[in-house]
Short mmCIF file of C-alpha atoms in Angstrom, two decimals:
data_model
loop_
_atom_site.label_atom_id
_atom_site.label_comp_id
_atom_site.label_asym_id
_atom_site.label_seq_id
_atom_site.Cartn_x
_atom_site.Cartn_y
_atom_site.Cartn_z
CA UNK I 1218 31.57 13.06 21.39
CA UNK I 1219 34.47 13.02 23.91
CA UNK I 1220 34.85 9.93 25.71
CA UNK I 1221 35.80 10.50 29.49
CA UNK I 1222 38.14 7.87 30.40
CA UNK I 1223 37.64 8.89 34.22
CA UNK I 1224 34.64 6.64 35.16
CA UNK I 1225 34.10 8.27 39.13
CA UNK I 1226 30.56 9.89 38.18
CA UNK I 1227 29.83 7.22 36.15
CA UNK I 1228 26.71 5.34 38.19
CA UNK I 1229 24.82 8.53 39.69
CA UNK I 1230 24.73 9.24 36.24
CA UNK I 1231 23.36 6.14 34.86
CA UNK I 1232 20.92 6.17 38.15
CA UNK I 1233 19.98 10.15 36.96
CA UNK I 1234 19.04 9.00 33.79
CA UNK I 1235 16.96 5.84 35.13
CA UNK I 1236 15.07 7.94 37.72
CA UNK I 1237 14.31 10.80 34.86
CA UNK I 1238 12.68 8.14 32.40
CA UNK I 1239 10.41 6.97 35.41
CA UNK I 1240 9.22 10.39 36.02
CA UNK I 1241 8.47 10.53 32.71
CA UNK I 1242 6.59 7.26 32.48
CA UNK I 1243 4.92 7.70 35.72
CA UNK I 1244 3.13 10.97 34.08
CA UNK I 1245 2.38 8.94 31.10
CA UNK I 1246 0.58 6.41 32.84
CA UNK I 1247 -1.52 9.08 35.02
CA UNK I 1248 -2.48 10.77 31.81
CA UNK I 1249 -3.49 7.05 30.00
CA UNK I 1250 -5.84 6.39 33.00
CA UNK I 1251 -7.45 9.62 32.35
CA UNK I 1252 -8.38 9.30 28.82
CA UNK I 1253 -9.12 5.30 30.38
CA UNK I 1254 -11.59 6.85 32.70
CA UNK I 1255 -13.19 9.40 29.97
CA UNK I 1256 -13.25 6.31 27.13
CA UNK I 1257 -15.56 4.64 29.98
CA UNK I 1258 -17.60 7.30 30.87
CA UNK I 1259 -18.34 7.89 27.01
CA UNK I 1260 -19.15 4.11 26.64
CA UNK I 1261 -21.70 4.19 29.37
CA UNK I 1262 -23.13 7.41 28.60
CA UNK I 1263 -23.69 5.86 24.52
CA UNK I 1264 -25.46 3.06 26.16
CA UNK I 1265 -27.72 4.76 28.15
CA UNK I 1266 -28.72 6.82 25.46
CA UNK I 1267 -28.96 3.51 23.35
CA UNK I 1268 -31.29 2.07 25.55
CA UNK I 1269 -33.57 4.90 26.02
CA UNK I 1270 -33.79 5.52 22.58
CA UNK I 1271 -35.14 1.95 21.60
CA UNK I 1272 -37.30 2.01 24.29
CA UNK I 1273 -39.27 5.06 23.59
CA UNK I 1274 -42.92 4.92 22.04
CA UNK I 1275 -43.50 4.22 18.52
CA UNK I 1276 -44.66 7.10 16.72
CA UNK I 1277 -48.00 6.67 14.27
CA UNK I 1278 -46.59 8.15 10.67
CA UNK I 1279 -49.76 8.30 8.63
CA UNK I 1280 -51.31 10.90 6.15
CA UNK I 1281 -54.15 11.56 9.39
CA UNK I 1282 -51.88 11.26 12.90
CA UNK I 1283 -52.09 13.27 14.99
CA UNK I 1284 -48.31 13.48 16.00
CA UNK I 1285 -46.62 14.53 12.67
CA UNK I 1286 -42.68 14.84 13.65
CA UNK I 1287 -41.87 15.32 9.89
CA UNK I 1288 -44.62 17.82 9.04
CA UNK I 1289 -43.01 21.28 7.55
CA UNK I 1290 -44.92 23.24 10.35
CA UNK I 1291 -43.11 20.59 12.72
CA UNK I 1292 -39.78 20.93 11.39
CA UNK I 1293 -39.94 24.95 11.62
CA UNK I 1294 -40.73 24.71 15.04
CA UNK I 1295 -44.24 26.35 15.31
#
């Protein structure tokens, strides 16, 4: 690497470099409050789905129910 000894440029280029790395963390830090924003959106969707799965009826498994979800005709879909 040569080494200018003429310093004249020397602070737009430091300033260059300092702006570029902002630009680059500014579009970092949209993209991490996307995937923020789709992490919450997954969390509340889970518990939704969480609570309307516990409180669904209870289903009557017995040898003479009438509702059989784990019957062989039931798992074929007829």
């Amino acid at each position: 690497m040569d080494i200018d000894t003429a310093l004249d440029g020397l602070e737009s280029d430091v300033w260059a470099r300092i702006d570029a790395r902002a630009q680059g963390r500014a579009s970092a830090g949209a993209n991490g409050a996307v995937a923020g924003v789709c992490g919450f959106v997954l969390l509340v969707s889970s518990a939704i789905g969480v609570s309307t799965a516990t409180a669904s009826v209870a289903v009557d498994v017995g040898p003479f129910a009438l509702d059989q979800p784990y019957a062989p005709a039931t798992a074929l879909g007829r």
